[in-house]
JSON list of C-alpha atoms in Angstrom, two decimals:
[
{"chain": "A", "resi": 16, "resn": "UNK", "atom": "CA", "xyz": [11.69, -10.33, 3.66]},
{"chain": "A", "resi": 17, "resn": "UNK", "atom": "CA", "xyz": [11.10, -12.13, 0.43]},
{"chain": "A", "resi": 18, "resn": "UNK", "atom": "CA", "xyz": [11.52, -10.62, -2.77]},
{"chain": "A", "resi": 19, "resn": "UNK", "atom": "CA", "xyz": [9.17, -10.52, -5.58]},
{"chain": "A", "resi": 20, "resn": "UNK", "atom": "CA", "xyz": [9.40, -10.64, -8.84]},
{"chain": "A", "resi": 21, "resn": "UNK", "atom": "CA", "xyz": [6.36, -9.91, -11.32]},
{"chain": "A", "resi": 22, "resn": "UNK", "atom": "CA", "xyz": [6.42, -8.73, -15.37]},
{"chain": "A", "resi": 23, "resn": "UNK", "atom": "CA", "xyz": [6.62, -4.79, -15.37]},
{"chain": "A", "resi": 24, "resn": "UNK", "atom": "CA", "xyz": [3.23, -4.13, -17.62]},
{"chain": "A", "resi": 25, "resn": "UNK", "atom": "CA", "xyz": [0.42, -6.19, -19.33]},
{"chain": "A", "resi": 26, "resn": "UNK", "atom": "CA", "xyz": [-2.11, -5.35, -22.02]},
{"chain": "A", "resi": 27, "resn": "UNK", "atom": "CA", "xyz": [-5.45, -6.87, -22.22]},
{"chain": "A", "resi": 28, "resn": "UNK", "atom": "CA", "xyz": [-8.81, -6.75, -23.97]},
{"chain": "A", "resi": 29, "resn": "UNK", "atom": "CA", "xyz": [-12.21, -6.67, -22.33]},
{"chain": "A", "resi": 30, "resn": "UNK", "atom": "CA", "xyz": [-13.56, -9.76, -21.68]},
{"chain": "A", "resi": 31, "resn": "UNK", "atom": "CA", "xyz": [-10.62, -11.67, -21.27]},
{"chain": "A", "resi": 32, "resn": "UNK", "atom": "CA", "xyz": [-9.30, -13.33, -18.48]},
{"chain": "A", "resi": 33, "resn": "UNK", "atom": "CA", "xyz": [-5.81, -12.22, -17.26]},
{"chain": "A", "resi": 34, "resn": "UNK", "atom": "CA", "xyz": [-3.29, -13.85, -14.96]},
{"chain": "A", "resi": 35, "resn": "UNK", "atom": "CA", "xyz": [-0.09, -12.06, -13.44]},
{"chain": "A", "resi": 36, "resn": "UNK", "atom": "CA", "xyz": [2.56, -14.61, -12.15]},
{"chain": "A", "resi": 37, "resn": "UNK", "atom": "CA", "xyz": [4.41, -13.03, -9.41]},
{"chain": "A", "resi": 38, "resn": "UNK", "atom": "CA", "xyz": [7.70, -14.81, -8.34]},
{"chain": "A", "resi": 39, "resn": "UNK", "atom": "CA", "xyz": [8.78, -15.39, -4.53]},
{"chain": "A", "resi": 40, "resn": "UNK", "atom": "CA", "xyz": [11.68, -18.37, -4.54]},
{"chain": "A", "resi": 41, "resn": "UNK", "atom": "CA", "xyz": [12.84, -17.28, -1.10]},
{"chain": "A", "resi": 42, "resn": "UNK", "atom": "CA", "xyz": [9.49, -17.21, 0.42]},
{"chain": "A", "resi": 43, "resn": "UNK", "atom": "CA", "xyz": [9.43, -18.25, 4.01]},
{"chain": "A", "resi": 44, "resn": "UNK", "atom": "CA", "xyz": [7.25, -21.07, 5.91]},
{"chain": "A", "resi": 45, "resn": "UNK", "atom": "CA", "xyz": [5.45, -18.54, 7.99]},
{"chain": "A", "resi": 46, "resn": "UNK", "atom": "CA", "xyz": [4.67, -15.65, 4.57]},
{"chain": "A", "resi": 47, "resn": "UNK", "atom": "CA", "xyz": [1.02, -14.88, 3.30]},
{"chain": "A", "resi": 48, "resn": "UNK", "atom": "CA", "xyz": [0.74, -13.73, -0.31]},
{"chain": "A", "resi": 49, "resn": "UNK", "atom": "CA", "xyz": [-1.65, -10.79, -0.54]},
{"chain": "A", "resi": 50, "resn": "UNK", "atom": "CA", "xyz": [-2.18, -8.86, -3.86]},
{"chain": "A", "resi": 51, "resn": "UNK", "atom": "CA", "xyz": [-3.48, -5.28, -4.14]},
{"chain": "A", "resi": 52, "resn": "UNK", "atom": "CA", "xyz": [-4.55, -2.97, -6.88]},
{"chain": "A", "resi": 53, "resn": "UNK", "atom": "CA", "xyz": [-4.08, 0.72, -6.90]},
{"chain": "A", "resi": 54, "resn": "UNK", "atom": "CA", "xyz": [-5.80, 3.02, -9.39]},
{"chain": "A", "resi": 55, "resn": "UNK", "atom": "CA", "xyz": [-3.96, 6.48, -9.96]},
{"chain": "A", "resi": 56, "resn": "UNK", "atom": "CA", "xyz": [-4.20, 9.05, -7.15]},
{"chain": "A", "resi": 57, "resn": "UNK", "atom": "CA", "xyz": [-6.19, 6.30, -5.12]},
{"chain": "A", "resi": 58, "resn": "UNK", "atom": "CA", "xyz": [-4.22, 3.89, -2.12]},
{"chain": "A", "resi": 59, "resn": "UNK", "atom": "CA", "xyz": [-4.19, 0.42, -2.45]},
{"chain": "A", "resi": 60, "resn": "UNK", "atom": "CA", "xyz": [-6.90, -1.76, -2.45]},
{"chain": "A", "resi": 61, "resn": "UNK", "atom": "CA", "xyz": [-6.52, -5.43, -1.18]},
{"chain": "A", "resi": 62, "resn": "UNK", "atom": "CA", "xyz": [-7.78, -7.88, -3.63]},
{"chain": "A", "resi": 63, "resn": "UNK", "atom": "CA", "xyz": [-6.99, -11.52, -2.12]},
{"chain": "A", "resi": 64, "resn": "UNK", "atom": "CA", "xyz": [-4.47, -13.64, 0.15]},
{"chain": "A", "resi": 65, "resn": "UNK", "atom": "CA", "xyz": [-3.72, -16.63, 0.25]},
{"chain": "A", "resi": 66, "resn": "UNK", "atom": "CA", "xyz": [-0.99, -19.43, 1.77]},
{"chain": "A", "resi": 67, "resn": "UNK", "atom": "CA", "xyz": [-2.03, -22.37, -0.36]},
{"chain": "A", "resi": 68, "resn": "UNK", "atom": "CA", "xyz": [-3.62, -24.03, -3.36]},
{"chain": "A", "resi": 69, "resn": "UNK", "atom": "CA", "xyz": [-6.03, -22.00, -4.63]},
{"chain": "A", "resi": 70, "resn": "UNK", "atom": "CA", "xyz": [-8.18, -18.92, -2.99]},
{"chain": "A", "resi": 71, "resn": "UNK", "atom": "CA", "xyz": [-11.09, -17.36, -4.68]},
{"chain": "A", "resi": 72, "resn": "UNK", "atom": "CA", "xyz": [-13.52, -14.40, -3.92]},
{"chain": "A", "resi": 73, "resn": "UNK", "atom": "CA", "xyz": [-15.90, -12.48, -5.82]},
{"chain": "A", "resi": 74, "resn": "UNK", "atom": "CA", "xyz": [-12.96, -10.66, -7.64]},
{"chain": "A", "resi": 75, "resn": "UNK", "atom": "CA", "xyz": [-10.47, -13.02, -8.22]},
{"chain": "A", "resi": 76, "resn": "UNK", "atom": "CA", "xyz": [-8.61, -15.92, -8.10]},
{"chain": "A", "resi": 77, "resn": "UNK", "atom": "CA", "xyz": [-5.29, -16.77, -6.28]},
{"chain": "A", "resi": 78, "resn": "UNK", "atom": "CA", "xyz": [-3.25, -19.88, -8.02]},
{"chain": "A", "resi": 79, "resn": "UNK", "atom": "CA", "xyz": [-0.18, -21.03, -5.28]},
{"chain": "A", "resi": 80, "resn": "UNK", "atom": "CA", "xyz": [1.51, -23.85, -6.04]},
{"chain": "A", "resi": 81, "resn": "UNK", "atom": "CA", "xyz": [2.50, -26.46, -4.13]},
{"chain": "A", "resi": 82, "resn": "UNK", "atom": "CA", "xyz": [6.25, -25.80, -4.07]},
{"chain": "A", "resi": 83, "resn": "UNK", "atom": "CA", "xyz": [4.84, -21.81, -3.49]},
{"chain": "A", "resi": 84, "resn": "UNK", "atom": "CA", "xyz": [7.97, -20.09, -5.14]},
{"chain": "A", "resi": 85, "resn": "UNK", "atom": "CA", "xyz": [5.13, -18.43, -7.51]},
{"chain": "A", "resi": 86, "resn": "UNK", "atom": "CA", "xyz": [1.58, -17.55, -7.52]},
{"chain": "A", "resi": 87, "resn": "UNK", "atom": "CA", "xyz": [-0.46, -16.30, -9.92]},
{"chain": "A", "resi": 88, "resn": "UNK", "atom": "CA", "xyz": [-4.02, -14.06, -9.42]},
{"chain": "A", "resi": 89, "resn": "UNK", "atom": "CA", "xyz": [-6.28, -14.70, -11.75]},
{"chain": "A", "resi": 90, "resn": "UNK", "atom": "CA", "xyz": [-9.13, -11.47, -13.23]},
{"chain": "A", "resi": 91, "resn": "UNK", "atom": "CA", "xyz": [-11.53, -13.22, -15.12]},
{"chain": "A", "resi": 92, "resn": "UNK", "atom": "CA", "xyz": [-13.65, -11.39, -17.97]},
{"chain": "A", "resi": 93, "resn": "UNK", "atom": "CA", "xyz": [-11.49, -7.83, -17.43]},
{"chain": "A", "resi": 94, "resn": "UNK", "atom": "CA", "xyz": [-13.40, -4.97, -18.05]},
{"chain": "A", "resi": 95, "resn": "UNK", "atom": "CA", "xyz": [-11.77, -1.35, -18.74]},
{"chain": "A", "resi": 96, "resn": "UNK", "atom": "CA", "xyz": [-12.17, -0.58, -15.20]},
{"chain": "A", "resi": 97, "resn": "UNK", "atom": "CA", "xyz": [-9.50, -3.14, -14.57]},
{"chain": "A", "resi": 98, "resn": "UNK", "atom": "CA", "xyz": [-6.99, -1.04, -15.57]},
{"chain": "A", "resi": 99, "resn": "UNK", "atom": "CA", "xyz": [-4.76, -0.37, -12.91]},
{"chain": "A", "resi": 100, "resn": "UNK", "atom": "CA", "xyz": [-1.41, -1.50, -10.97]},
{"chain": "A", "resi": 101, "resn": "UNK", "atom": "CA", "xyz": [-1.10, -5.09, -9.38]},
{"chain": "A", "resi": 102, "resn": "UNK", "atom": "CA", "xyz": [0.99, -5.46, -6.81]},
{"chain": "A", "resi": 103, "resn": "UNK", "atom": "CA", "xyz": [2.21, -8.99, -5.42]},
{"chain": "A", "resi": 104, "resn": "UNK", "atom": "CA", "xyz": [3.48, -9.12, -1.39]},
{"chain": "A", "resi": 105, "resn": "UNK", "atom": "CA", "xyz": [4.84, -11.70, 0.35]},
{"chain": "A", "resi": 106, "resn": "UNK", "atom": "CA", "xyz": [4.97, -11.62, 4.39]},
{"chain": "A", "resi": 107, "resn": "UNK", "atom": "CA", "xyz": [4.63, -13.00, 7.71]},
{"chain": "A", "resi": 108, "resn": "UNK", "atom": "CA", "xyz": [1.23, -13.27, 8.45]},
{"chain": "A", "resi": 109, "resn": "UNK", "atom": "CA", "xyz": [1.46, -11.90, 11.86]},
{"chain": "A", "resi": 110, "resn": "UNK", "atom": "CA", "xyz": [3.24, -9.23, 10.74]},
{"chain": "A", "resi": 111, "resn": "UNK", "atom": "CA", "xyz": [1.85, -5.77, 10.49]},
{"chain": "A", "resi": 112, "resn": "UNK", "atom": "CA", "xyz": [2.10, -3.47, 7.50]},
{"chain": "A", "resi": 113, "resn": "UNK", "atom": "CA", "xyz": [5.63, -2.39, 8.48]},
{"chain": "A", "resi": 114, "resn": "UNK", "atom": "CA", "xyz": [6.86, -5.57, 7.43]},
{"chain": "A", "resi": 115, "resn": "UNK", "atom": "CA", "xyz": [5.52, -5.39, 4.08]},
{"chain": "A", "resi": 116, "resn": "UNK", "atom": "CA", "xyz": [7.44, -3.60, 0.75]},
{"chain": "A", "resi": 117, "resn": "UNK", "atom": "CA", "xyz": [5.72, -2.61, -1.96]},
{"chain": "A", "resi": 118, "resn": "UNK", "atom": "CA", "xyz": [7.70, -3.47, -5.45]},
{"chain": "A", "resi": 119, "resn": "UNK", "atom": "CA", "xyz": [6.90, -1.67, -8.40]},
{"chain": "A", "resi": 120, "resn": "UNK", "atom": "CA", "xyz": [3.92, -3.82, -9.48]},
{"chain": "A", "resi": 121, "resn": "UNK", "atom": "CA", "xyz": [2.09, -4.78, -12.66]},
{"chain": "A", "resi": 122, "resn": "UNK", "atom": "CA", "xyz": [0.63, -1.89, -14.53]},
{"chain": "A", "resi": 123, "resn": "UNK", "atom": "CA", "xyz": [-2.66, -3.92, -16.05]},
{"chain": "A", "resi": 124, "resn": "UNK", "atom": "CA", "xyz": [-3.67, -1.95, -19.57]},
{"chain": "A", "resi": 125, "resn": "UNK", "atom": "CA", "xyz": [-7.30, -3.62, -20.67]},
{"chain": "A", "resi": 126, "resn": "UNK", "atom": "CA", "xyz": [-8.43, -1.86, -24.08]},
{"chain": "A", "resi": 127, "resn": "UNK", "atom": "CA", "xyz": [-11.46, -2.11, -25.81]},
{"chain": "B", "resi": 7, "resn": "UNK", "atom": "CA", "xyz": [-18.63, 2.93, 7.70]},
{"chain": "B", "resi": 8, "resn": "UNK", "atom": "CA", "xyz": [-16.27, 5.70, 6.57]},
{"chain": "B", "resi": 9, "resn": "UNK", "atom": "CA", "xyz": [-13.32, 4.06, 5.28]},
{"chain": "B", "resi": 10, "resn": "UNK", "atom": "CA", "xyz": [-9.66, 5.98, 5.72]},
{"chain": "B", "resi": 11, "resn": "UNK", "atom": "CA", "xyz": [-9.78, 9.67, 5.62]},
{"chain": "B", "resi": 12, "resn": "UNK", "atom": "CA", "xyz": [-6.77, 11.98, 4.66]},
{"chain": "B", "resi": 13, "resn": "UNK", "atom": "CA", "xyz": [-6.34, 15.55, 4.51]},
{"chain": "B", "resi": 14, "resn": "UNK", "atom": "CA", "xyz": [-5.96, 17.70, 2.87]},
{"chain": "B", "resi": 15, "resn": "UNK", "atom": "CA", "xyz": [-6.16, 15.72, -0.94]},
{"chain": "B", "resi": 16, "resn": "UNK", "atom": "CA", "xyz": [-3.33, 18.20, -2.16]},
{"chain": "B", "resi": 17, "resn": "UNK", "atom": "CA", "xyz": [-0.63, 19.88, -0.50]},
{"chain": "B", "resi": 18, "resn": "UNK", "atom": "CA", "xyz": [1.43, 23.12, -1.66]},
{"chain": "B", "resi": 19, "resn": "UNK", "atom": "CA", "xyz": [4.31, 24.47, 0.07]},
{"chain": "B", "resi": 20, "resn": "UNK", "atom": "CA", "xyz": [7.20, 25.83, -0.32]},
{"chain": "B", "resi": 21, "resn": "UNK", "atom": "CA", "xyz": [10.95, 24.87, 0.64]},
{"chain": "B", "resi": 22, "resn": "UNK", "atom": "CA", "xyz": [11.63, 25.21, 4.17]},
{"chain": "B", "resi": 23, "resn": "UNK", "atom": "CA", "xyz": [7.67, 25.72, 5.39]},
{"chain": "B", "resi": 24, "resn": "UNK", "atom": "CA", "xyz": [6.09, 23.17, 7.43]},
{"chain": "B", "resi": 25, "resn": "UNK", "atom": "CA", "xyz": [3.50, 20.04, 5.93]},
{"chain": "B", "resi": 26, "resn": "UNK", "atom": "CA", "xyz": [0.90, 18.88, 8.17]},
{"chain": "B", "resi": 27, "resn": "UNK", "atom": "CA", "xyz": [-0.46, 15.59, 7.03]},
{"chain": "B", "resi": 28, "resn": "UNK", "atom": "CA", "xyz": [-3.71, 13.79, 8.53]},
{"chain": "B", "resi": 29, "resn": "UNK", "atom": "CA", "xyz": [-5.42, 11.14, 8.71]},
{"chain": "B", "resi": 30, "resn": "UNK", "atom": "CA", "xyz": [-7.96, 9.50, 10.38]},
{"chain": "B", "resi": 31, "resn": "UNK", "atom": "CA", "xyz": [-8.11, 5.23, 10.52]},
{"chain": "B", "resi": 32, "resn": "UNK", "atom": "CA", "xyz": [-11.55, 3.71, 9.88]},
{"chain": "B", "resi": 33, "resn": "UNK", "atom": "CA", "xyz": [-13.53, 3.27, 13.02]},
{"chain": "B", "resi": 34, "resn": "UNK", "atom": "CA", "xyz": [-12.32, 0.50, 15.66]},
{"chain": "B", "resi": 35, "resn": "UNK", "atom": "CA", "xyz": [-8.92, 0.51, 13.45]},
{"chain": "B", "resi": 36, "resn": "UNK", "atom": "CA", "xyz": [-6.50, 1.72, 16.63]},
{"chain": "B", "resi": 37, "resn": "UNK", "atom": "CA", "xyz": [-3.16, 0.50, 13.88]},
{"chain": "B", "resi": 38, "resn": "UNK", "atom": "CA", "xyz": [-1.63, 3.23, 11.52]},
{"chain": "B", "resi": 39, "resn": "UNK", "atom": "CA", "xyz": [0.33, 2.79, 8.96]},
{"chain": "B", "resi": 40, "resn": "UNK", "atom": "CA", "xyz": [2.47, 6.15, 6.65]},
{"chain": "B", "resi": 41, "resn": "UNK", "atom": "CA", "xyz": [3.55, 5.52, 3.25]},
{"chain": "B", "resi": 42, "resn": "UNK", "atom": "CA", "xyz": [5.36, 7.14, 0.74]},
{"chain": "B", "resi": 43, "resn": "UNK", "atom": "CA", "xyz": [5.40, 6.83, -3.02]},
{"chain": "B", "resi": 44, "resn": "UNK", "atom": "CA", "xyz": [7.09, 8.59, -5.32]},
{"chain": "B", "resi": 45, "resn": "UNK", "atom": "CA", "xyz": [6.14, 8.50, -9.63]},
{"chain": "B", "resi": 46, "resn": "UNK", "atom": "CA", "xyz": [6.65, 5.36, -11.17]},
{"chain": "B", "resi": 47, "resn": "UNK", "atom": "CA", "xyz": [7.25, 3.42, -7.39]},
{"chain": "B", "resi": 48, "resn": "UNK", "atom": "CA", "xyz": [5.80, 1.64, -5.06]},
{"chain": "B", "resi": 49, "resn": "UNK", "atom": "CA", "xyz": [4.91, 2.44, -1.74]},
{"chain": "B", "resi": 50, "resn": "UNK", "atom": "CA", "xyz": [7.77, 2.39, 0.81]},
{"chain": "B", "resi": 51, "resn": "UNK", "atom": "CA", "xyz": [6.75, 2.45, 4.50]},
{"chain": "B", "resi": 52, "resn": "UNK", "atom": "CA", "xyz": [7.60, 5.23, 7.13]},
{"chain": "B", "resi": 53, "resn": "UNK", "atom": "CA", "xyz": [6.10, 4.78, 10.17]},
{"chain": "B", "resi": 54, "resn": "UNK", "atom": "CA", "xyz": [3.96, 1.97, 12.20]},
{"chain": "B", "resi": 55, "resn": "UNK", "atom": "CA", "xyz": [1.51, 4.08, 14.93]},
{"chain": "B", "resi": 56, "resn": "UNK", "atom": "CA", "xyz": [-0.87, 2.43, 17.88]},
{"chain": "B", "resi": 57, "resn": "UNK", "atom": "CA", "xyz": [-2.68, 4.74, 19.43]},
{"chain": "B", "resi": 58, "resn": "UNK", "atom": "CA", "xyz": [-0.57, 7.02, 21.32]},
{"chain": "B", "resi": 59, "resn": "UNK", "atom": "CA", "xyz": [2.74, 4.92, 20.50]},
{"chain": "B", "resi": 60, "resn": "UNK", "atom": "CA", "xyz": [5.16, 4.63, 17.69]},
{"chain": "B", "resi": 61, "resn": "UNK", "atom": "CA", "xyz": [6.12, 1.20, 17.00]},
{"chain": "B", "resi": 62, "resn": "UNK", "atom": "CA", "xyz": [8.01, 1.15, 14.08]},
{"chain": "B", "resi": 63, "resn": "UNK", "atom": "CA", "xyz": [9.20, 4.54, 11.96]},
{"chain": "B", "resi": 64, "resn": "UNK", "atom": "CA", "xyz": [12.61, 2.15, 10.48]},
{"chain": "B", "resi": 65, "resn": "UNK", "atom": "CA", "xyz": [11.34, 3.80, 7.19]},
{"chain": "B", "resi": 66, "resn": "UNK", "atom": "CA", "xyz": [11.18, 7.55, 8.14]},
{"chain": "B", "resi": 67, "resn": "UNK", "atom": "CA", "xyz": [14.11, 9.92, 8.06]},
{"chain": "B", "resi": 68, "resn": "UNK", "atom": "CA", "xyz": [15.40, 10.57, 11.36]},
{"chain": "B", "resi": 69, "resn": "UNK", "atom": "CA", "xyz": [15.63, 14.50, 10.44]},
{"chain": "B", "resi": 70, "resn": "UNK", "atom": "CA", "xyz": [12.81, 16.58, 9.91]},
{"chain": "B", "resi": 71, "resn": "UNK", "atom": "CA", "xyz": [9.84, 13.82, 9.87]},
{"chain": "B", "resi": 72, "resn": "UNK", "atom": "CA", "xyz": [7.91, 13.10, 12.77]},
{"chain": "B", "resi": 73, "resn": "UNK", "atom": "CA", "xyz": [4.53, 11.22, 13.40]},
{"chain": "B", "resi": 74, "resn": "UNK", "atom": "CA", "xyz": [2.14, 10.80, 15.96]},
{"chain": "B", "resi": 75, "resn": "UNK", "atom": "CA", "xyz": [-1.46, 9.03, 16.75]},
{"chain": "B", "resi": 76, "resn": "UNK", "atom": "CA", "xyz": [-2.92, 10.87, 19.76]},
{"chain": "B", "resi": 77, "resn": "UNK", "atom": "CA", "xyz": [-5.41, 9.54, 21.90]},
{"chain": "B", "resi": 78, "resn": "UNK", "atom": "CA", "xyz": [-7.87, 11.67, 20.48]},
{"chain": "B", "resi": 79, "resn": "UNK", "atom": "CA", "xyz": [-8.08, 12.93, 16.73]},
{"chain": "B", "resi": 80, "resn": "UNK", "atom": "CA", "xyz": [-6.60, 11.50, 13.96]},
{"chain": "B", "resi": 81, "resn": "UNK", "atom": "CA", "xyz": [-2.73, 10.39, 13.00]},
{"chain": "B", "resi": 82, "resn": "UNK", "atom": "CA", "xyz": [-0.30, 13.33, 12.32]},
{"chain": "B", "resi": 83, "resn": "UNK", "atom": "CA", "xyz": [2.62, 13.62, 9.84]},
{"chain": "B", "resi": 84, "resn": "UNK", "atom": "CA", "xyz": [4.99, 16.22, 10.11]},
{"chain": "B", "resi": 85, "resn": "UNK", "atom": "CA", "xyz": [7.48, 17.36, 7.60]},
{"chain": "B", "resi": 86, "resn": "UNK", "atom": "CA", "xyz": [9.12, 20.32, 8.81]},
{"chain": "B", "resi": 87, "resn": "UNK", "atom": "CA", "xyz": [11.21, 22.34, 6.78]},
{"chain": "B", "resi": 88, "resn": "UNK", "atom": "CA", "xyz": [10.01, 20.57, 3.52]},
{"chain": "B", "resi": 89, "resn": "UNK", "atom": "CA", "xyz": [12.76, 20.23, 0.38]},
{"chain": "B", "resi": 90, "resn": "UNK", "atom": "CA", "xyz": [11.89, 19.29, -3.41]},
{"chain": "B", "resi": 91, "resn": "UNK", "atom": "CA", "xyz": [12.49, 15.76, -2.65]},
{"chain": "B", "resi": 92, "resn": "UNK", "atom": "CA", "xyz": [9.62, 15.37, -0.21]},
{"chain": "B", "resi": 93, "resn": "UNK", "atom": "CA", "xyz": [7.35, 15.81, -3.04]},
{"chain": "B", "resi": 94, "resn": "UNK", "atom": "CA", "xyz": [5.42, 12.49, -3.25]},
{"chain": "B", "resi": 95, "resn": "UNK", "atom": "CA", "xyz": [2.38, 11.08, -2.76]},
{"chain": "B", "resi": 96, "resn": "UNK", "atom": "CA", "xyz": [1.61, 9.58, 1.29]},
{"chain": "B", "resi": 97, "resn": "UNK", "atom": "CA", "xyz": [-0.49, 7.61, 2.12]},
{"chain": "B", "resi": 98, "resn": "UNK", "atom": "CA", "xyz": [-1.96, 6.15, 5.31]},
{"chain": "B", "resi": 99, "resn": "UNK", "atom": "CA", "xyz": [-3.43, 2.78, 6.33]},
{"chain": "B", "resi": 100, "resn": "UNK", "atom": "CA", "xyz": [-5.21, 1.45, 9.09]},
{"chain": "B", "resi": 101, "resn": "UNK", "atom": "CA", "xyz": [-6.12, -2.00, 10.08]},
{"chain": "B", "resi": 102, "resn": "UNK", "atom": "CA", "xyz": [-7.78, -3.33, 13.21]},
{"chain": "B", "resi": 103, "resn": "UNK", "atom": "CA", "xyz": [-5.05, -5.74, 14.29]},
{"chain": "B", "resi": 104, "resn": "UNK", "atom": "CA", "xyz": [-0.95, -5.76, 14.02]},
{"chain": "B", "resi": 105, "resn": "UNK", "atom": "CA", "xyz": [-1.30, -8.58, 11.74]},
{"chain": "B", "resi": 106, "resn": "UNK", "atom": "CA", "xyz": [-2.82, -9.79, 9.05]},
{"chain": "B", "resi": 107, "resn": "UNK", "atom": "CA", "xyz": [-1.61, -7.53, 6.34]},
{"chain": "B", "resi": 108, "resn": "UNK", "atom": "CA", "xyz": [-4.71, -6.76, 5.29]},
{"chain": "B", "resi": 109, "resn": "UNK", "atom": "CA", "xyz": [-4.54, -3.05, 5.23]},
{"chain": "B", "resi": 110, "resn": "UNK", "atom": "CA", "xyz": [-7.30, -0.42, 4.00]},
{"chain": "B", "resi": 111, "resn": "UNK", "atom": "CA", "xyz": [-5.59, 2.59, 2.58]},
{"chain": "B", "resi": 112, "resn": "UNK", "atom": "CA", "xyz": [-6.67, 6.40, 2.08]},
{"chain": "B", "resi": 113, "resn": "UNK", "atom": "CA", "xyz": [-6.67, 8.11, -1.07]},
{"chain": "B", "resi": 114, "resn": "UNK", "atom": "CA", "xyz": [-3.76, 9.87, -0.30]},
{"chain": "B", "resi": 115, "resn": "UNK", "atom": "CA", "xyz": [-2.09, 13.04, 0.12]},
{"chain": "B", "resi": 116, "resn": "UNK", "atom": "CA", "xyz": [-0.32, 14.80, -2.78]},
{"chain": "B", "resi": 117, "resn": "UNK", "atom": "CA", "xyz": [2.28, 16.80, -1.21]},
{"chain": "B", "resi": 118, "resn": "UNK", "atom": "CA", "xyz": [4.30, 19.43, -3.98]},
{"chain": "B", "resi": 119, "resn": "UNK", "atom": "CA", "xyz": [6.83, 21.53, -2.46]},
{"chain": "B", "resi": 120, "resn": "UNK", "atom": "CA", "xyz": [8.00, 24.26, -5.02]}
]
């Protein structure tokens, strides 16, 4: 399974847009990256996958470069509601959710 | 559509009683995951269920824990004679394929053994 690697905490203001770089250098042809946010005393809530390039939805954006040992998902405009723990997951896309693992994730801060 | 349900929210035992755990996928979801997470970690995965098997349960202890996902009724996690250290939060996840990884989670169960 790849590992990931992504910055412990971040602090933000409202209406700014943050991006969380999450590395994967041992990523493998066949892996997905998926992010999810969890709120306390909630589950995890996917946010956006992607494989290549760039993927966007009506939450965010999903930067994967070419060589894809990093990605980065993009939150435009946060708001206080934003606050919450990003996590960053790399894995075989037919794989279930027994192949996936869960680091210890981003903890997103956004003050007024 | 009712997303996943768990039950109950909060959990109190004490050490060497029993902890019933349930939950019940989102409708047409026939995959279950069971995760744990301790304070200040992530989620580490127990147990893979399809409906009336066990696929994967590499992540649960091999004492005390069990699981099941009857044909009827919702996904069962058993802790039986419960310790401090199986105080955490668990969570369960369904999804309506194996892959994908696109899981929808349940707000959890808070188990507290004193």
């Amino acid at each position: 399974l790849a590992k990931t690697t992504q910055p412990i905490s971040m602090d933000s203001y409202e209406g700014q847009e943050v991006n969380i770089t999450c590395s994967h250098n041992n990523i493998a042809t066949n892996d997905y990256i998926t992010w999810y946010q969890q709120f306390p005393s909630q589950g995890p809530r996917f946010i956006i996958q992607g494989y290549k390039t760039k993927v966007t939805n009506e939450v965010a954006s999903l930067f994967i470069p070419a060589d894809r040992k990093s990605s980065t998902l993009s939150l435009p405009r946060v708001s206080l509601s934003d606050t919450a723990v990003y996590y960053c997951l790399v894995g075989d896309q037919a794989g279930g959710g027994n192949k996936l693992t869960f680091g210890t994730g981003t903890q997103l801060k956004v003050e007024l | 559509n009712a997303g996943v349900m768990q039950n109950p929210r909060h959990l109190v035992r004490r050490r060497g009683q029993e902890a019933r755990l349930r939950c019940s996928p989102m409708k047409g979801h026939s995959h279950v995951y069971w995760y744990r997470q301790l304070p200040e970690e992530g989620l580490k995965f127990m147990v893979y269920l399809q409906k009336e098997n066990i696929i994967d349960e590499s992540g649960m202890p091999k004492e005390r824990f069990s699981a099941e996902f009857p044909k009827e009724g919702p996904s069962i996690l058993r802790i039986q004679q419960v310790v401090r250290g199986d105080s955490a939060a668990y969570f369960c996840a369904s999804s309506p394929r194996a892959g994908g990884e696109k899981l929808f989670f349940g707000s959890g169960t808070q188990l507290s053994v004193l």
